[in-house]
Amino acid sequence: MRAVTWHGRADVRVDTVPDPTIQDPTDVVIEVTSSGICGSDLHLIEVMAPFMSVGDVMGHEPMGVVREVGSAVTAVKPGDRVVVPFNISCGTCWMCSQGLQSQCETTQNRDQGFGASLFGYTKLYGQVPGGQAEYLRVPFGNTLPIKVPAGLPDDRFVYLSDVLPTAWQAVQYAATPPGGTLLVLGLGPIGDMCTRIAHHLGIDKVYASDVVPERLARASARGTNVIRSTDRKEVLQAIQDATDGRGADAVIDAVGMEAHGSPLASLAQKATAIVPDAIMEKVMQVAGVDRLAALNTAIDTVRRGGTISLSGVYGGATDPLPLMRMFDKQIQLRMGQANVWRWVPDILPLLTEGDPLGVDDFATHRVPLEQAPEAYANFREKKDGAVKVLLQP
């Protein structure tokens, strides 16, 4: 089959790789019909490159049609249409029973000290072949795939794999009080969807910060108050002006490690391109390498006693946090990989009964799998208005 494979920093290719097969009685194999490119995928060809290997199949936002099932699979059958969550969870362990599928005890990577395995995402998370491919082996066929109805386009459902539950969890974790103000930092796919979900859930005062014109226009068109800057002082002033000087009741950091900021952290990230991977693995596991501009903006702009919801990915082990300031402001901080199945019952009805979140036109680009390298480059450089890209094998 053809698949998007990792070959180095800023180097993805479409190669021919072996077709996946049934390995366990509960496996299924799907034919992928759509698979998103995520901002987290960009980390794999940049900061997280030391944890990748040449030939790794990328991608963790797939959906498709079941083509083959293991002997113990009863929940789906060939021909069924399914979305595959990005985190691989058994659905039956204690953590899964608590709605913490991203911490699944069955697929936890204990040797690395990390949580549940992820499709297409580094040796830290199991190095499981991903879904930017023609076919995908999916374990836990009775509990992991999300069965969706036929008749509607892929765009209606594909975001259940990551974008929708990640954004939904971010908004839930933010816990904006009735009548309160929510600030979203970053209007990439997750930040954009956070604003849509916030409006849908009745949060009237939604603000968002970014500098990319196309992203600002998308959010503004749906009623979000946009702040056309990511400069900390400018964002702080804008949100204080809107809240009688107090700050936002809740802030979602949808940017993460790639924010501009700290020159030292920037140098540490750039070092991943020239320092041998074995050394950089250790550096990233014991040192602070993140540019924390977005998180520091969140700390500044949230009101005293407010909540910060962290959905942007960070990769450093000892990033310095202003704990005195955070303690003094009595900030609540919630974070983590999205627990996809925890939120499916809330989200799926919104995808079958109308389109309140605007998923039908959420993608800015739909391209064949063979054009993945160019699509990655455009998304990375924010060219051609790229906000969300779907690969369609």
Short mmCIF file of C-alpha atoms in Angstrom, two decimals:
data_model
loop_
_atom_site.label_atom_id
_atom_site.label_comp_id
_atom_site.label_asym_id
_atom_site.label_seq_id
_atom_site.Cartn_x
_atom_site.Cartn_y
_atom_site.Cartn_z
CA MET A 1 0.00 0.00 0.00
CA ARG A 2 0.97 3.68 -0.21
CA ALA A 3 1.59 5.60 2.98
CA VAL A 4 3.07 8.84 4.28
CA THR A 5 6.39 8.01 5.92
CA TRP A 6 8.89 9.91 8.05
CA HIS A 7 12.39 10.35 6.63
CA GLY A 8 13.83 13.16 8.72
CA ARG A 9 13.34 16.73 9.76
CA ALA A 10 11.01 18.50 7.33
CA ASP A 11 11.11 15.36 5.17
CA VAL A 12 7.97 13.28 4.63
CA ARG A 13 7.47 11.05 1.61
CA VAL A 14 4.84 8.76 0.16
CA ASP A 15 6.27 5.23 -0.03
CA THR A 16 5.07 1.73 -0.74
CA VAL A 17 4.95 -0.23 2.53
CA PRO A 18 3.55 -3.66 3.50
CA ASP A 19 -0.22 -3.92 3.82
CA PRO A 20 -1.46 -4.28 7.40
CA THR A 21 -2.84 -7.65 8.46
CA ILE A 22 -4.93 -9.11 11.26
CA GLN A 23 -2.54 -9.93 14.11
CA ASP A 24 -4.93 -10.49 17.02
CA PRO A 25 -8.49 -11.88 17.07
CA THR A 26 -9.89 -8.46 18.00
CA ASP A 27 -8.12 -6.54 15.19
CA VAL A 28 -9.84 -4.95 12.24
CA VAL A 29 -8.30 -3.59 9.05
CA ILE A 30 -9.89 -0.51 7.49
CA GLU A 31 -9.54 1.05 4.08
CA VAL A 32 -8.79 4.70 4.85
CA THR A 33 -11.03 7.20 3.05
CA SER A 34 -9.89 10.41 4.79
CA SER A 35 -7.08 11.29 7.17
CA GLY A 36 -6.21 14.70 8.57
CA ILE A 37 -2.86 16.41 8.91
CA CYS A 38 -2.60 17.67 12.48
CA GLY A 39 -0.45 20.39 13.98
CA SER A 40 1.01 17.65 16.15
CA ASP A 41 2.25 15.95 12.98
CA LEU A 42 4.42 18.99 12.35
CA HIS A 43 6.14 18.37 15.69
CA LEU A 44 7.31 15.02 14.33
CA ILE A 45 9.31 16.67 11.57
CA GLU A 46 10.63 19.35 13.90
CA VAL A 47 11.05 19.21 17.69
CA MET A 48 10.02 15.56 18.24
CA ALA A 49 12.18 14.22 15.42
CA PRO A 50 14.68 12.52 17.78
CA PHE A 51 11.93 10.06 18.77
CA MET A 52 11.10 9.02 15.19
CA SER A 53 12.61 6.38 12.90
CA VAL A 54 12.97 6.41 9.12
CA GLY A 55 9.97 4.71 7.57
CA ASP A 56 7.51 5.38 10.40
CA VAL A 57 3.98 5.69 8.96
CA MET A 58 2.45 8.95 10.09
CA GLY A 59 -1.04 10.20 10.83
CA HIS A 60 -3.54 9.86 13.67
CA GLU A 61 -6.80 11.30 12.33
CA PRO A 62 -8.24 8.58 10.06
CA MET A 63 -11.62 7.22 9.12
CA GLY A 64 -12.63 4.63 6.57
CA VAL A 65 -14.46 1.41 5.79
CA VAL A 66 -13.90 -1.90 7.56
CA ARG A 67 -12.49 -4.44 5.12
CA GLU A 68 -11.39 -7.31 7.38
CA VAL A 69 -12.17 -8.35 10.97
CA GLY A 70 -10.56 -10.75 13.42
CA SER A 71 -12.34 -13.86 14.60
CA ALA A 72 -13.38 -12.27 17.93
CA VAL A 73 -14.79 -9.04 16.49
CA THR A 74 -18.57 -8.71 16.78
CA ALA A 75 -19.14 -4.94 17.06
CA VAL A 76 -18.30 -4.09 13.43
CA LYS A 77 -18.30 -6.01 10.17
CA PRO A 78 -16.82 -5.54 6.70
CA GLY A 79 -18.48 -2.61 4.97
CA ASP A 80 -19.11 -0.64 8.17
CA ARG A 81 -17.95 2.94 8.22
CA VAL A 82 -15.81 3.93 11.21
CA VAL A 83 -13.74 6.75 12.67
CA VAL A 84 -10.58 5.74 14.53
CA PRO A 85 -9.65 7.69 17.71
CA PHE A 86 -6.08 8.93 17.75
CA ASN A 87 -5.35 7.35 21.13
CA ILE A 88 -5.41 3.56 21.28
CA SER A 89 -7.54 2.45 24.21
CA CYS A 90 -8.96 -0.93 25.17
CA GLY A 91 -12.22 0.47 26.54
CA THR A 92 -12.32 -2.04 29.39
CA CYS A 93 -9.52 -1.21 31.86
CA TRP A 94 -9.95 0.91 35.01
CA MET A 95 -8.65 4.10 33.35
CA CYS A 96 -10.99 3.67 30.39
CA SER A 97 -13.89 3.11 32.79
CA GLN A 98 -13.09 6.50 34.33
CA GLY A 99 -13.29 8.22 30.94
CA LEU A 100 -9.50 8.54 30.79
CA GLN A 101 -8.88 6.67 27.55
CA SER A 102 -5.67 8.62 26.91
CA GLN A 103 -4.27 6.87 30.02
CA CYS A 104 -5.44 3.36 29.03
CA GLU A 105 -3.70 0.83 31.27
CA THR A 106 -3.61 -1.78 28.52
CA THR A 107 -1.64 0.38 26.05
CA GLN A 108 0.31 2.59 28.44
CA ASN A 109 3.96 2.89 27.41
CA ARG A 110 5.38 2.15 30.84
CA ASP A 111 8.91 1.62 29.54
CA GLN A 112 8.89 5.22 28.34
CA GLY A 113 6.87 6.60 31.26
CA PHE A 114 4.09 7.76 28.91
CA GLY A 115 0.36 7.18 28.57
CA ALA A 116 -1.73 5.30 26.04
CA SER A 117 -0.27 4.51 22.64
CA LEU A 118 -1.10 6.79 19.73
CA PHE A 119 -1.38 6.05 16.04
CA GLY A 120 1.57 7.39 14.03
CA TYR A 121 3.29 9.15 16.91
CA THR A 122 6.87 8.44 18.07
CA LYS A 123 8.49 5.71 20.13
CA LEU A 124 7.30 7.52 23.29
CA TYR A 125 3.75 6.50 22.38
CA GLY A 126 4.31 3.02 21.00
CA GLN A 127 5.52 3.78 17.45
CA VAL A 128 2.26 2.36 16.04
CA PRO A 129 1.83 2.74 12.25
CA GLY A 130 -0.46 5.64 11.49
CA GLY A 131 -3.45 6.41 9.33
CA GLN A 132 -2.07 8.56 6.52
CA ALA A 133 -2.15 5.47 4.38
CA GLU A 134 -4.41 3.39 2.20
CA TYR A 135 -5.08 0.84 4.94
CA LEU A 136 -4.78 0.74 8.74
CA ARG A 137 -4.74 -2.04 11.30
CA VAL A 138 -6.95 -1.06 14.25
CA PRO A 139 -6.74 -3.06 17.51
CA PHE A 140 -9.63 -3.49 19.96
CA GLY A 141 -12.13 -3.77 17.14
CA ASN A 142 -15.05 -4.22 19.55
CA THR A 143 -14.40 -1.06 21.56
CA LEU A 144 -12.08 1.38 19.74
CA PRO A 145 -13.60 2.21 16.32
CA ILE A 146 -16.47 4.70 16.31
CA LYS A 147 -19.20 3.42 14.01
CA VAL A 148 -20.82 6.21 11.99
CA PRO A 149 -23.73 6.16 9.52
CA ALA A 150 -23.48 6.02 5.76
CA GLY A 151 -24.83 8.72 3.49
CA LEU A 152 -23.02 11.81 4.79
CA PRO A 153 -19.57 12.98 3.58
CA ASP A 154 -16.38 12.09 5.44
CA ASP A 155 -16.00 15.72 6.48
CA ARG A 156 -19.00 15.30 8.76
CA PHE A 157 -17.30 12.63 10.88
CA VAL A 158 -13.51 12.56 10.35
CA TYR A 159 -12.84 15.17 13.05
CA LEU A 160 -14.18 12.76 15.69
CA SER A 161 -10.72 11.18 15.54
CA ASP A 162 -8.99 14.17 17.18
CA VAL A 163 -10.07 17.74 16.43
CA LEU A 164 -13.57 17.58 17.88
CA PRO A 165 -12.83 15.69 21.13
CA THR A 166 -9.63 17.67 21.70
CA ALA A 167 -11.46 20.98 21.32
CA TRP A 168 -14.49 19.76 23.27
CA GLN A 169 -12.32 18.65 26.17
CA ALA A 170 -10.44 21.95 26.09
CA VAL A 171 -13.69 23.90 26.41
CA GLN A 172 -15.01 21.59 29.14
CA TYR A 173 -11.75 21.85 31.08
CA ALA A 174 -11.86 25.65 30.75
CA ALA A 175 -15.16 25.64 32.69
CA THR A 176 -16.14 29.17 31.68
CA PRO A 177 -18.82 30.29 34.17
CA PRO A 178 -22.25 31.49 32.98
CA GLY A 179 -21.89 34.98 31.55
CA GLY A 180 -18.11 34.65 31.65
CA THR A 181 -15.38 35.43 29.14
CA LEU A 182 -13.31 32.82 27.31
CA LEU A 183 -10.05 33.65 25.53
CA VAL A 184 -8.60 31.18 23.00
CA LEU A 185 -4.94 31.58 22.12
CA GLY A 186 -4.29 30.38 18.56
CA LEU A 187 -6.76 29.82 15.73
CA GLY A 188 -5.32 26.73 14.13
CA PRO A 189 -7.71 23.79 13.75
CA ILE A 190 -8.06 23.15 17.50
CA GLY A 191 -8.37 26.79 18.51
CA ASP A 192 -10.86 27.47 15.72
CA MET A 193 -12.99 24.48 16.76
CA CYS A 194 -12.78 25.56 20.42
CA THR A 195 -14.44 28.85 19.52
CA ARG A 196 -17.20 27.04 17.60
CA ILE A 197 -17.89 24.64 20.45
CA ALA A 198 -17.86 27.48 22.97
CA HIS A 199 -20.50 29.37 21.01
CA HIS A 200 -22.57 26.20 20.64
CA LEU A 201 -22.43 25.60 24.40
CA GLY A 202 -23.74 29.09 25.09
CA ILE A 203 -20.57 31.01 25.91
CA ASP A 204 -21.35 34.45 24.49
CA LYS A 205 -18.12 36.29 25.22
CA VAL A 206 -15.56 34.40 23.16
CA TYR A 207 -12.28 36.09 22.23
CA ALA A 208 -9.40 34.65 20.20
CA SER A 209 -5.86 35.74 19.41
CA ASP A 210 -3.93 35.08 16.19
CA VAL A 211 -2.14 36.94 13.38
CA VAL A 212 -2.95 34.80 10.32
CA PRO A 213 -5.59 36.69 8.28
CA GLU A 214 -7.42 33.60 7.01
CA ARG A 215 -7.72 32.19 10.51
CA LEU A 216 -8.95 35.45 11.96
CA ALA A 217 -11.53 35.75 9.19
CA ARG A 218 -12.90 32.24 9.85
CA ALA A 219 -13.36 32.92 13.56
CA SER A 220 -14.78 36.40 13.09
CA ALA A 221 -17.36 35.13 10.61
CA ARG A 222 -18.78 32.85 13.31
CA GLY A 223 -19.11 35.57 15.94
CA THR A 224 -15.80 35.38 17.77
CA ASN A 225 -14.19 38.63 18.92
CA VAL A 226 -10.74 38.46 17.35
CA ILE A 227 -7.55 40.02 18.67
CA ARG A 228 -5.21 40.55 15.74
CA SER A 229 -2.01 40.05 17.68
CA THR A 230 -0.11 37.43 19.63
CA ASP A 231 2.06 39.95 21.46
CA ARG A 232 1.57 39.31 25.17
CA LYS A 233 1.13 42.95 26.14
CA GLU A 234 -1.29 43.65 23.31
CA VAL A 235 -3.41 40.59 24.03
CA LEU A 236 -3.42 41.41 27.75
CA GLN A 237 -4.54 44.97 27.07
CA ALA A 238 -7.31 43.86 24.73
CA ILE A 239 -8.73 41.31 27.15
CA GLN A 240 -8.46 43.66 30.12
CA ASP A 241 -10.33 46.32 28.16
CA ALA A 242 -13.08 43.77 27.55
CA THR A 243 -13.34 42.61 31.19
CA ASP A 244 -13.10 45.77 33.31
CA GLY A 245 -9.43 45.05 33.91
CA ARG A 246 -9.92 41.63 35.53
CA GLY A 247 -8.90 39.31 32.70
CA ALA A 248 -10.64 36.33 31.11
CA ASP A 249 -12.50 33.88 33.31
CA ALA A 250 -10.92 31.07 31.31
CA VAL A 251 -8.11 30.82 28.75
CA ILE A 252 -7.45 27.97 26.33
CA ASP A 253 -3.85 27.65 25.12
CA ALA A 254 -4.27 25.99 21.72
CA VAL A 255 -0.74 26.86 20.58
CA GLY A 256 1.74 24.87 22.67
CA MET A 257 5.46 24.44 22.12
CA GLU A 258 5.66 26.19 18.75
CA ALA A 259 4.80 29.65 20.05
CA HIS A 260 7.38 32.33 19.43
CA GLY A 261 9.27 33.49 22.46
CA SER A 262 12.24 32.49 24.60
CA PRO A 263 15.43 32.69 22.52
CA LEU A 264 17.06 29.98 24.65
CA ALA A 265 14.17 27.57 24.12
CA SER A 266 14.19 28.42 20.43
CA LEU A 267 17.86 27.50 20.24
CA ALA A 268 17.16 24.25 22.07
CA GLN A 269 14.47 23.36 19.56
CA LYS A 270 16.70 24.20 16.62
CA ALA A 271 19.41 22.03 18.12
CA THR A 272 17.30 18.98 17.34
CA ALA A 273 18.36 19.46 13.72
CA ILE A 274 22.11 19.25 14.39
CA VAL A 275 22.60 17.26 17.59
CA PRO A 276 22.50 13.45 17.27
CA ASP A 277 19.09 12.00 18.09
CA ALA A 278 20.36 9.83 20.95
CA ILE A 279 21.62 12.95 22.71
CA MET A 280 18.54 15.07 21.95
CA GLU A 281 16.26 12.35 23.31
CA LYS A 282 17.95 12.70 26.69
CA VAL A 283 17.97 16.50 26.49
CA MET A 284 14.25 16.67 25.83
CA GLN A 285 13.50 14.20 28.61
CA VAL A 286 15.42 16.14 31.26
CA ALA A 287 15.46 19.75 30.06
CA GLY A 288 13.10 22.60 29.25
CA VAL A 289 12.99 23.07 25.47
CA ASP A 290 9.59 24.69 24.93
CA ARG A 291 8.91 28.22 23.88
CA LEU A 292 6.38 29.18 26.55
CA ALA A 293 5.09 32.45 25.09
CA ALA A 294 1.53 31.20 24.71
CA LEU A 295 1.38 29.69 28.18
CA ASN A 296 2.83 32.85 29.72
CA THR A 297 0.23 34.88 27.84
CA ALA A 298 -2.45 32.61 29.27
CA ILE A 299 -1.11 33.12 32.79
CA ASP A 300 -1.11 36.89 32.31
CA THR A 301 -4.54 37.18 30.72
CA VAL A 302 -6.57 34.86 32.95
CA ARG A 303 -8.26 36.59 35.85
CA ARG A 304 -7.42 35.82 39.45
CA GLY A 305 -9.13 32.58 40.38
CA GLY A 306 -9.61 31.72 36.71
CA THR A 307 -8.86 28.56 34.75
CA ILE A 308 -6.30 27.75 32.06
CA SER A 309 -7.09 24.82 29.78
CA LEU A 310 -4.02 23.53 27.99
CA SER A 311 -4.57 21.67 24.72
CA GLY A 312 -1.45 22.77 22.83
CA VAL A 313 1.30 20.14 22.96
CA TYR A 314 4.45 20.77 24.99
CA GLY A 315 7.53 18.56 24.90
CA GLY A 316 10.03 19.69 27.53
CA ALA A 317 10.51 17.85 30.82
CA THR A 318 11.53 20.76 33.05
CA ASP A 319 10.07 23.87 31.44
CA PRO A 320 10.19 26.72 33.95
CA LEU A 321 6.79 27.90 35.18
CA PRO A 322 6.15 31.11 37.17
CA LEU A 323 4.70 29.23 40.12
CA MET A 324 4.76 32.23 42.45
CA ARG A 325 2.62 34.20 40.00
CA MET A 326 0.33 31.24 39.34
CA PHE A 327 -0.10 30.59 43.06
CA ASP A 328 -0.72 34.25 43.80
CA LYS A 329 -3.39 34.47 41.07
CA GLN A 330 -5.00 31.23 42.33
CA ILE A 331 -4.98 29.79 38.82
CA GLN A 332 -6.53 26.43 38.06
CA LEU A 333 -4.70 24.50 35.32
CA ARG A 334 -6.10 21.50 33.41
CA MET A 335 -4.43 19.68 30.53
CA GLY A 336 -3.84 16.41 28.74
CA GLN A 337 -4.42 14.37 25.61
CA ALA A 338 -8.09 14.21 24.71
CA ASN A 339 -10.03 11.21 25.99
CA VAL A 340 -11.82 10.64 22.70
CA TRP A 341 -14.48 8.13 23.73
CA ARG A 342 -15.31 10.20 26.84
CA TRP A 343 -16.81 12.86 24.57
CA VAL A 344 -18.22 10.83 21.65
CA PRO A 345 -21.75 10.60 23.13
CA ASP A 346 -21.86 14.40 23.43
CA ILE A 347 -20.47 15.13 19.97
CA LEU A 348 -21.82 12.45 17.64
CA PRO A 349 -25.46 13.65 17.74
CA LEU A 350 -24.29 17.08 16.57
CA LEU A 351 -22.84 15.47 13.44
CA THR A 352 -25.95 13.55 12.44
CA GLU A 353 -28.54 16.24 13.15
CA GLY A 354 -27.53 19.31 11.15
CA ASP A 355 -24.10 20.89 11.25
CA PRO A 356 -23.98 23.36 14.17
CA LEU A 357 -20.17 23.26 14.38
CA GLY A 358 -19.57 23.85 10.66
CA VAL A 359 -17.60 20.67 10.05
CA ASP A 360 -18.80 20.34 6.45
CA ASP A 361 -16.62 23.25 5.36
CA PHE A 362 -14.01 23.10 8.13
CA ALA A 363 -11.29 21.70 5.85
CA THR A 364 -9.52 24.27 3.71
CA HIS A 365 -7.77 21.67 1.53
CA ARG A 366 -8.56 18.12 0.41
CA VAL A 367 -5.68 16.51 -1.46
CA PRO A 368 -4.72 13.03 -2.70
CA LEU A 369 -2.38 11.02 -0.52
CA GLU A 370 0.38 11.34 -3.12
CA GLN A 371 0.45 15.11 -2.56
CA ALA A 372 1.11 14.77 1.18
CA PRO A 373 4.67 16.22 1.12
CA GLU A 374 3.46 19.42 -0.53
CA ALA A 375 0.45 19.57 1.79
CA TYR A 376 2.71 19.24 4.84
CA ALA A 377 4.92 22.06 3.57
CA ASN A 378 1.98 24.38 2.92
CA PHE A 379 0.44 23.66 6.31
CA ARG A 380 3.76 24.15 8.07
CA GLU A 381 4.34 27.51 6.37
CA LYS A 382 0.65 28.53 6.60
CA LYS A 383 0.63 28.99 2.81
CA ASP A 384 -2.38 29.13 0.52
CA GLY A 385 -4.74 29.70 3.44
CA ALA A 386 -4.07 26.23 4.86
CA VAL A 387 -5.85 25.72 8.16
CA LYS A 388 -7.04 22.12 7.98
CA VAL A 389 -5.86 19.60 5.38
CA LEU A 390 -7.50 16.25 4.65
CA LEU A 391 -5.62 13.54 2.77
CA GLN A 392 -7.85 11.29 0.71
CA PRO A 393 -6.17 8.08 -0.55
#
